[in-house]
Amino acid sequence: MRREIFSDEHEHFRSEFRRFADAEIAPHVEEWNQNGISDRSAWRKMGQAGFLGANQPEEYGGSGADFLYDAIIIEELADLRAHALQASLHTDICIPYLTTFGTEEQKQKWLVPAITGECLVAIAMTEPAVGSDLAGVGTRAIRDGDEYVLNGSKTFISNGQNCDLVIVVAKTDPDASPPHDGMSLILVEAGTPGFEKGRNLKKLGLKGQDTSELSFMDCRVPVANRLGQEGRGFKMLMEQLQQERLVIGVGSMASCRRSFEDTLAYVKERTAFGRPIGSFQNTQFKLAEMSTEIEIGQAFVDKLLAAHVRGDDIVSEVSMAKWWTTDLQKKISSECLQLFGGYGFMDEYPISRDYADAAVQSIYAGTNEIMKVIIAKRMGLG
Ligand SMILES: Cc1cc2nc3c(=O)[nH]c(=O)nc-3n(C[C@H](O)[C@H](O)[C@H](O)COP(=O)(O)OP(=O)(O)OC[C@H]3O[C@@H](n4cnc5c(N)ncnc54)[C@H](O)[C@@H]3O)c2cc1C
């Protein structure tokens, strides 16, 4: 079905971005997947071409455009299976913390180069012992005069090797009650003494995206590196999560379409028992079901995109979209792989990568179980 949320300008931007991505990103995806990390020069090219700040204010080097432009970038990168370059983590998840909560000085120092691609930003919430229960983080940032002293470990941090700046979720008041009142967001630059980037972790999927351990040992940063007020870290995180979850839903739907379209083409060509496998009723029903579910999911995500651009509070609805679209992506990638037969299990067939890459979608950005906890809470339960 024709999608109604995009104007001619959006579609023009899509063609422009696709031309750029076909030339500058697609040829490197395989190499990045082999290396377990993307090339920093690609980030700079993205920034120079204006693709890291479409939705950011013009005064800091962005384009001041609506979020649909960023959604287009997410969709096109997913279509190219360029998960190594998770631009949305940088532009739609990390940068907004600087835009929303940064002081003028912080914006000049980090937001401006983040938009040009010179300063790559990561966010470090998860720790070896704490993921879903964010208020339980053990990393501490204890004030000592004009500095905070950070101690603790983080894990599974996307862009953890490539990053220049990390938004660290830490306890500035470990005794606060309730615990989340003692949390703050502290900006730590790569190269700060006491801040170490650990292993680039080996993973089932998202092979080209660097996902790392980070550690802080008596790492001192100026108090001026605190983002927002002391003790408001948890609330700031909650305020930003709507967009983070929407981003996942947008990417999931684009990935579903990619898997589906490749499979549709394959079943028309592959033959068994003297006829195309697409002529078997099971294949037809599977693809008919997938096509139906993709239309339903896309209609919901598009409705949420429009609402998000309007500034509506859609926390429950994006949580619904996050769990539903990522479960759909897992189901579709699995069913498509099945239709490829043995070839679907081979690395050289991208459908096998779709299957592996889909697995994490229900885990990060808040697990799908946590999404249901949020939805239930907002219904007045629990
Ligand atoms: C590839 C990748 C990239 C990531 N990138 C980042 C990043 O950039 N920054 C970052 O901070 N983190 C990142 N993460 C971490 C991710 O956000 C966490 O893995 C996730 O939040 C889950 O936390 P956990 O792994 O500790 O699982 P746990 O919290 O231990 O959960 C284990 C299981 O228990 C379930 N569970 C937990 N609590 C409840 C509950 N109350 N009710 C029902 N079920 C529950 C979970 O849903 C899950 O199924 C990344 C993870 C991966 C795999």
GROMACS .gro file of N, CA and C in nm, residues 192-317:
model
  378
  192THR      N    1   4.014   0.963   2.832
  192THR     CA    2   4.021   1.012   2.970
  192THR      C    3   4.090   0.906   3.056
  193PRO      N    4   4.193   0.945   3.134
  193PRO     CA    5   4.261   0.845   3.217
  193PRO      C    6   4.161   0.772   3.307
  194GLY      N    7   4.176   0.639   3.313
  194GLY     CA    8   4.085   0.559   3.396
  194GLY      C    9   3.968   0.502   3.317
  195PHE      N   10   3.947   0.550   3.194
  195PHE     CA   11   3.840   0.496   3.108
  195PHE      C   12   3.904   0.405   3.005
  196GLU      N   13   3.865   0.276   3.009
  196GLU     CA   14   3.922   0.178   2.916
  196GLU      C   15   3.812   0.116   2.831
  197LYS      N   16   3.842   0.104   2.703
  197LYS     CA   17   3.753   0.027   2.616
  197LYS      C   18   3.801  -0.118   2.622
  198GLY      N   19   3.712  -0.209   2.655
  198GLY     CA   20   3.752  -0.350   2.669
  198GLY      C   21   3.736  -0.425   2.539
  199ARG      N   22   3.693  -0.550   2.551
  199ARG     CA   23   3.682  -0.637   2.432
  199ARG      C   24   3.572  -0.590   2.338
  200ASN      N   25   3.596  -0.607   2.209
  200ASN     CA   26   3.489  -0.594   2.110
  200ASN      C   27   3.424  -0.733   2.105
  201LEU      N   28   3.302  -0.744   2.156
  201LEU     CA   29   3.243  -0.876   2.181
  201LEU      C   30   3.201  -0.948   2.053
  202LYS      N   31   3.224  -1.079   2.050
  202LYS     CA   32   3.181  -1.162   1.937
  202LYS      C   33   3.033  -1.194   1.955
  203LYS      N   34   2.956  -1.184   1.845
  203LYS     CA   35   2.811  -1.198   1.859
  203LYS      C   36   2.750  -1.291   1.754
  204LEU      N   37   2.625  -1.331   1.782
  204LEU     CA   38   2.549  -1.412   1.687
  204LEU      C   39   2.519  -1.332   1.560
  205GLY      N   40   2.477  -1.209   1.576
  205GLY     CA   41   2.440  -1.126   1.462
  205GLY      C   42   2.499  -0.987   1.475
  206LEU      N   43   2.449  -0.894   1.393
  206LEU     CA   44   2.505  -0.757   1.390
  206LEU      C   45   2.657  -0.763   1.392
  207LYS      N   46   2.710  -0.844   1.304
  207LYS     CA   47   2.853  -0.875   1.305
  207LYS      C   48   2.941  -0.752   1.288
  208GLY      N   49   2.894  -0.658   1.211
  208GLY     CA   50   2.980  -0.542   1.181
  208GLY      C   51   2.969  -0.429   1.281
  209GLN      N   52   2.882  -0.446   1.379
  209GLN     CA   53   2.864  -0.339   1.476
  209GLN      C   54   2.948  -0.367   1.600
  210ASP      N   55   3.032  -0.272   1.639
  210ASP     CA   56   3.117  -0.296   1.755
  210ASP      C   57   3.034  -0.285   1.882
  211THR      N   58   3.040  -0.390   1.962
  211THR     CA   59   2.963  -0.398   2.086
  211THR      C   60   3.064  -0.435   2.195
  212SER      N   61   3.078  -0.348   2.294
  212SER     CA   62   3.196  -0.361   2.381
  212SER      C   63   3.169  -0.355   2.529
  213GLU      N   64   3.271  -0.403   2.598
  213GLU     CA   65   3.280  -0.378   2.742
  213GLU      C   66   3.351  -0.243   2.760
  214LEU      N   67   3.314  -0.171   2.863
  214LEU     CA   68   3.382  -0.045   2.898
  214LEU      C   69   3.408  -0.049   3.048
  215SER      N   70   3.521   0.008   3.090
  215SER     CA   71   3.542   0.011   3.235
  215SER      C   72   3.595   0.147   3.280
  216PHE      N   73   3.562   0.177   3.404
  216PHE     CA   74   3.600   0.306   3.463
  216PHE      C   75   3.666   0.278   3.597
  217MET      N   76   3.792   0.320   3.608
  217MET     CA   77   3.866   0.299   3.733
  217MET      C   78   3.923   0.431   3.778
  218ASP      N   79   3.866   0.486   3.885
  218ASP     CA   80   3.907   0.617   3.933
  218ASP      C   81   3.921   0.716   3.817
  219CYS      N   82   3.819   0.713   3.733
  219CYS     CA   83   3.818   0.800   3.615
  219CYS      C   84   3.758   0.935   3.654
  220ARG      N   85   3.838   1.040   3.642
  220ARG     CA   86   3.794   1.174   3.687
  220ARG      C   87   3.750   1.258   3.568
  221VAL      N   88   3.629   1.314   3.582
  221VAL     CA   89   3.582   1.408   3.480
  221VAL      C   90   3.530   1.533   3.551
  222PRO      N   91   3.537   1.649   3.486
  222PRO     CA   92   3.486   1.771   3.550
  222PRO      C   93   3.336   1.762   3.576
  223VAL      N   94   3.291   1.831   3.678
  223VAL     CA   95   3.147   1.834   3.708
  223VAL      C   96   3.070   1.890   3.587
  224ALA      N   97   3.139   1.973   3.509
  224ALA     CA   98   3.075   2.030   3.388
  224ALA      C   99   3.038   1.923   3.286
  225ASN      N  100   3.086   1.799   3.305
  225ASN     CA  101   3.051   1.689   3.213
  225ASN      C  102   2.919   1.622   3.251
  226ARG      N  103   2.855   1.669   3.358
  226ARG     CA  104   2.725   1.609   3.393
  226ARG      C  105   2.620   1.665   3.298
  227LEU      N  106   2.537   1.574   3.248
  227LEU     CA  107   2.428   1.614   3.159
  227LEU      C  108   2.303   1.635   3.244
  228GLY      N  109   2.246   1.753   3.238
  228GLY     CA  110   2.126   1.780   3.318
  228GLY      C  111   2.157   1.783   3.466
  229GLN      N  112   2.048   1.783   3.544
  229GLN     CA  113   2.065   1.794   3.690
  229GLN      C  114   2.114   1.664   3.754
  230GLU      N  115   2.185   1.679   3.864
  230GLU     CA  116   2.227   1.562   3.940
  230GLU      C  117   2.102   1.491   3.994
  231GLY      N  118   2.100   1.359   3.982
  231GLY     CA  119   1.988   1.281   4.035
  231GLY      C  120   1.869   1.269   3.941
  232ARG      N  121   1.877   1.335   3.823
  232ARG     CA  122   1.763   1.328   3.730
  232ARG      C  123   1.788   1.228   3.615
  233GLY      N  124   1.899   1.155   3.624
  233GLY     CA  125   1.939   1.068   3.514
  233GLY      C  126   1.830   0.971   3.471
  234PHE      N  127   1.767   0.906   3.567
  234PHE     CA  128   1.666   0.805   3.535
  234PHE      C  129   1.548   0.869   3.460
  235LYS      N  130   1.505   0.984   3.510
  235LYS     CA  131   1.391   1.053   3.446
  235LYS      C  132   1.428   1.095   3.304
  236MET      N  133   1.552   1.143   3.286
  236MET     CA  134   1.596   1.183   3.152
  236MET      C  135   1.595   1.064   3.057
  237LEU      N  136   1.639   0.949   3.106
  237LEU     CA  137   1.639   0.828   3.023
  237LEU      C  138   1.496   0.793   2.982
  238MET      N  139   1.406   0.798   3.079
  238MET     CA  140   1.267   0.761   3.051
  238MET      C  141   1.205   0.855   2.947
  239GLU      N  142   1.242   0.984   2.957
  239GLU     CA  143   1.187   1.082   2.863
  239GLU      C  144   1.230   1.056   2.719
  240GLN      N  145   1.348   0.994   2.702
  240GLN     CA  146   1.402   0.975   2.567
  240GLN      C  147   1.364   0.840   2.505
  241LEU      N  148   1.305   0.753   2.587
  241LEU     CA  149   1.288   0.616   2.538
  241LEU      C  150   1.182   0.601   2.429
  242GLN      N  151   1.089   0.696   2.423
  242GLN     CA  152   0.985   0.686   2.320
  242GLN      C  153   1.049   0.676   2.180
  243GLN      N  154   1.142   0.767   2.154
  243GLN     CA  155   1.205   0.767   2.021
  243GLN      C  156   1.290   0.641   1.999
  244GLU      N  157   1.360   0.599   2.107
  244GLU     CA  158   1.447   0.482   2.094
  244GLU      C  159   1.366   0.359   2.050
  245ARG      N  160   1.248   0.345   2.108
  245ARG     CA  161   1.168   0.226   2.076
  245ARG      C  162   1.104   0.238   1.939
  246LEU      N  163   1.068   0.359   1.903
  246LEU     CA  164   1.012   0.380   1.770
  246LEU      C  165   1.116   0.347   1.662
  247VAL      N  166   1.239   0.387   1.687
  247VAL     CA  167   1.350   0.359   1.596
  247VAL      C  168   1.359   0.208   1.568
  248ILE      N  169   1.344   0.129   1.673
  248ILE     CA  170   1.353  -0.017   1.656
  248ILE      C  171   1.236  -0.066   1.569
  249GLY      N  172   1.118  -0.015   1.594
  249GLY     CA  173   1.001  -0.055   1.515
  249GLY      C  174   1.019  -0.020   1.368
  250VAL      N  175   1.072   0.098   1.341
  250VAL     CA  176   1.093   0.142   1.202
  250VAL      C  177   1.192   0.048   1.133
  251GLY      N  178   1.302   0.019   1.201
  251GLY     CA  179   1.405  -0.069   1.144
  251GLY      C  180   1.352  -0.210   1.123
  252SER      N  181   1.275  -0.259   1.220
  252SER     CA  182   1.221  -0.395   1.209
  252SER      C  183   1.133  -0.410   1.086
  253MET      N  184   1.046  -0.312   1.063
  253MET     CA  185   0.956  -0.324   0.948
  253MET      C  186   1.035  -0.323   0.817
  254ALA      N  187   1.139  -0.239   0.811
  254ALA     CA  188   1.220  -0.233   0.688
  254ALA      C  189   1.293  -0.367   0.667
  255SER      N  190   1.340  -0.425   0.776
  255SER     CA  191   1.410  -0.554   0.764
  255SER      C  192   1.312  -0.664   0.722
  256CYS      N  193   1.191  -0.661   0.777
  256CYS     CA  194   1.088  -0.759   0.736
  256CYS      C  195   1.066  -0.751   0.585
  257ARG      N  196   1.055  -0.628   0.535
  257ARG     CA  197   1.029  -0.611   0.390
  257ARG      C  198   1.144  -0.666   0.307
  258ARG      N  199   1.268  -0.638   0.352
  258ARG     CA  200   1.386  -0.686   0.278
  258ARG      C  201   1.384  -0.840   0.270
  259SER      N  202   1.364  -0.904   0.385
  259SER     CA  203   1.362  -1.052   0.387
  259SER      C  204   1.250  -1.104   0.297
  260PHE      N  205   1.133  -1.042   0.309
  260PHE     CA  206   1.016  -1.086   0.232
  260PHE      C  207   1.042  -1.074   0.082
  261GLU      N  208   1.093  -0.958   0.040
  261GLU     CA  209   1.110  -0.936  -0.104
  261GLU      C  210   1.214  -1.031  -0.163
  262ASP      N  211   1.322  -1.053  -0.091
  262ASP     CA  212   1.424  -1.148  -0.139
  262ASP      C  213   1.365  -1.288  -0.151
  263THR      N  214   1.280  -1.324  -0.056
  263THR     CA  215   1.222  -1.459  -0.056
  263THR      C  216   1.121  -1.474  -0.169
  264LEU      N  217   1.043  -1.369  -0.190
  264LEU     CA  218   0.945  -1.372  -0.299
  264LEU      C  219   1.016  -1.396  -0.432
  265ALA      N  220   1.127  -1.327  -0.453
  265ALA     CA  221   1.202  -1.345  -0.578
  265ALA      C  222   1.257  -1.488  -0.587
  266TYR      N  223   1.306  -1.537  -0.473
  266TYR     CA  224   1.368  -1.670  -0.473
  266TYR      C  225   1.267  -1.780  -0.507
  267VAL      N  226   1.149  -1.774  -0.447
  267VAL     CA  227   1.052  -1.884  -0.468
  267VAL      C  228   0.997  -1.886  -0.611
  268LYS      N  229   1.015  -1.775  -0.681
  268LYS     CA  230   0.970  -1.775  -0.822
  268LYS      C  231   1.072  -1.845  -0.911
  269GLU      N  232   1.197  -1.850  -0.864
  269GLU     CA  233   1.304  -1.908  -0.946
  269GLU      C  234   1.339  -2.052  -0.910
  270ARG      N  235   1.340  -2.079  -0.783
  270ARG     CA  236   1.381  -2.212  -0.736
  270ARG      C  237   1.274  -2.316  -0.771
  271THR      N  238   1.318  -2.426  -0.827
  271THR     CA  239   1.220  -2.530  -0.862
  271THR      C  240   1.240  -2.656  -0.779
  272ALA      N  241   1.134  -2.727  -0.758
  272ALA     CA  242   1.136  -2.860  -0.696
  272ALA      C  243   1.020  -2.939  -0.757
  273PHE      N  244   1.038  -3.067  -0.776
  273PHE     CA  245   0.934  -3.151  -0.840
  273PHE      C  246   0.889  -3.089  -0.973
  274GLY      N  247   0.986  -3.027  -1.041
  274GLY     CA  248   0.956  -2.977  -1.175
  274GLY      C  249   0.879  -2.847  -1.180
  275ARG      N  250   0.862  -2.781  -1.068
  275ARG     CA  251   0.790  -2.652  -1.074
  275ARG      C  252   0.845  -2.554  -0.970
  276PRO      N  253   0.819  -2.425  -0.988
  276PRO     CA  254   0.871  -2.327  -0.891
  276PRO      C  255   0.815  -2.356  -0.752
  277ILE      N  256   0.899  -2.340  -0.650
  277ILE     CA  257   0.848  -2.369  -0.516
  277ILE      C  258   0.738  -2.269  -0.476
  278GLY      N  259   0.732  -2.157  -0.546
  278GLY     CA  260   0.626  -2.058  -0.520
  278GLY      C  261   0.489  -2.108  -0.565
  279SER      N  262   0.487  -2.219  -0.640
  279SER     CA  263   0.357  -2.270  -0.684
  279SER      C  264   0.295  -2.364  -0.580
  280PHE      N  265   0.372  -2.401  -0.479
  280PHE     CA  266   0.315  -2.487  -0.373
  280PHE      C  267   0.226  -2.401  -0.281
  281GLN      N  268   0.118  -2.462  -0.241
  281GLN     CA  269   0.022  -2.384  -0.162
  281GLN      C  270   0.083  -2.335  -0.029
  282ASN      N  271   0.168  -2.420   0.031
  282ASN     CA  272   0.229  -2.378   0.159
  282ASN      C  273   0.311  -2.251   0.140
  283THR      N  274   0.390  -2.245   0.031
  283THR     CA  275   0.472  -2.126   0.005
  283THR      C  276   0.381  -2.005  -0.015
  284GLN      N  277   0.277  -2.025  -0.092
  284GLN     CA  278   0.185  -1.913  -0.120
  284GLN      C  279   0.120  -1.862   0.009
  285PHE      N  280   0.077  -1.956   0.092
  285PHE     CA  281   0.010  -1.914   0.216
  285PHE      C  282   0.108  -1.841   0.309
  286LYS      N  283   0.230  -1.895   0.317
  286LYS     CA  284   0.330  -1.831   0.403
  286LYS      C  285   0.354  -1.687   0.356
  287LEU      N  286   0.374  -1.671   0.226
  287LEU     CA  287   0.405  -1.536   0.176
  287LEU      C  288   0.283  -1.445   0.184
  288ALA      N  289   0.166  -1.502   0.166
  288ALA     CA  290   0.043  -1.421   0.179
  288ALA      C  291   0.029  -1.372   0.324
  289GLU      N  292   0.058  -1.460   0.417
  289GLU     CA  293   0.049  -1.421   0.560
  289GLU      C  294   0.152  -1.314   0.593
  290MET      N  295   0.275  -1.335   0.545
  290MET     CA  296   0.381  -1.236   0.575
  290MET      C  297   0.345  -1.099   0.517
  291SER      N  298   0.298  -1.102   0.394
  291SER     CA  299   0.264  -0.976   0.327
  291SER      C  300   0.155  -0.902   0.406
  292THR      N  301   0.058  -0.979   0.457
  292THR     CA  302  -0.051  -0.921   0.536
  292THR      C  303   0.005  -0.859   0.664
  293GLU      N  304   0.091  -0.935   0.732
  293GLU     CA  305   0.145  -0.887   0.859
  293GLU      C  306   0.234  -0.764   0.840
  294ILE      N  307   0.306  -0.763   0.727
  294ILE     CA  308   0.390  -0.646   0.700
  294ILE      C  309   0.303  -0.521   0.679
  295GLU      N  310   0.194  -0.537   0.607
  295GLU     CA  311   0.103  -0.421   0.587
  295GLU      C  312   0.047  -0.372   0.720
  296ILE      N  313   0.008  -0.466   0.805
  296ILE     CA  314  -0.051  -0.428   0.935
  296ILE      C  315   0.055  -0.357   1.021
  297GLY      N  316   0.174  -0.416   1.027
  297GLY     CA  317   0.280  -0.358   1.110
  297GLY      C  318   0.321  -0.221   1.059
  298GLN      N  319   0.332  -0.208   0.927
  298GLN     CA  320   0.375  -0.079   0.871
  298GLN      C  321   0.270   0.029   0.896
  299ALA      N  322   0.145  -0.009   0.885
  299ALA     CA  323   0.038   0.090   0.909
  299ALA      C  324   0.047   0.142   1.053
  300PHE      N  325   0.074   0.053   1.147
  300PHE     CA  326   0.084   0.093   1.288
  300PHE      C  327   0.206   0.182   1.309
  301VAL      N  328   0.320   0.139   1.255
  301VAL     CA  329   0.444   0.217   1.274
  301VAL      C  330   0.429   0.355   1.208
  302ASP      N  331   0.367   0.360   1.091
  302ASP     CA  332   0.351   0.490   1.025
  302ASP      C  333   0.261   0.583   1.107
  303LYS      N  334   0.159   0.524   1.169
  303LYS     CA  335   0.070   0.604   1.254
  303LYS      C  336   0.149   0.661   1.373
  304LEU      N  337   0.238   0.578   1.427
  304LEU     CA  338   0.319   0.623   1.540
  304LEU      C  339   0.421   0.728   1.497
  305LEU      N  340   0.476   0.711   1.377
  305LEU     CA  341   0.572   0.811   1.328
  305LEU      C  342   0.504   0.947   1.318
  306ALA      N  343   0.384   0.947   1.262
  306ALA     CA  344   0.311   1.075   1.248
  306ALA      C  345   0.282   1.134   1.386
  307ALA      N  346   0.244   1.050   1.480
  307ALA     CA  347   0.212   1.098   1.615
  307ALA      C  348   0.339   1.151   1.684
  308HIS      N  349   0.450   1.083   1.663
  308HIS     CA  350   0.577   1.125   1.724
  308HIS      C  351   0.620   1.261   1.668
  309VAL      N  352   0.604   1.279   1.538
  309VAL     CA  353   0.639   1.408   1.476
  309VAL      C  354   0.550   1.519   1.534
  310ARG      N  355   0.424   1.486   1.563
  310ARG     CA  356   0.332   1.585   1.623
  310ARG      C  357   0.370   1.615   1.768
  311GLY      N  358   0.448   1.524   1.831
  311GLY     CA  359   0.487   1.543   1.971
  311GLY      C  360   0.392   1.478   2.069
  312ASP      N  361   0.312   1.383   2.023
  312ASP     CA  362   0.218   1.313   2.113
  312ASP      C  363   0.293   1.221   2.210
  313ASP      N  364   0.231   1.197   2.326
  313ASP     CA  365   0.284   1.098   2.420
  313ASP      C  366   0.232   0.961   2.377
  314ILE      N  367   0.322   0.880   2.322
  314ILE     CA  368   0.281   0.748   2.271
  314ILE      C  369   0.370   0.639   2.331
  315VAL      N  370   0.404   0.657   2.459
  315VAL     CA  371   0.494   0.561   2.525
  315VAL      C  372   0.436   0.419   2.520
  316SER      N  373   0.307   0.404   2.554
  316SER     CA  374   0.247   0.269   2.550
  316SER      C  375   0.252   0.213   2.409
  317GLU      N  376   0.214   0.297   2.313
  317GLU     CA  377   0.202   0.249   2.175
  317GLU      C  378   0.338   0.213   2.115
   0.00000   0.00000   0.00000
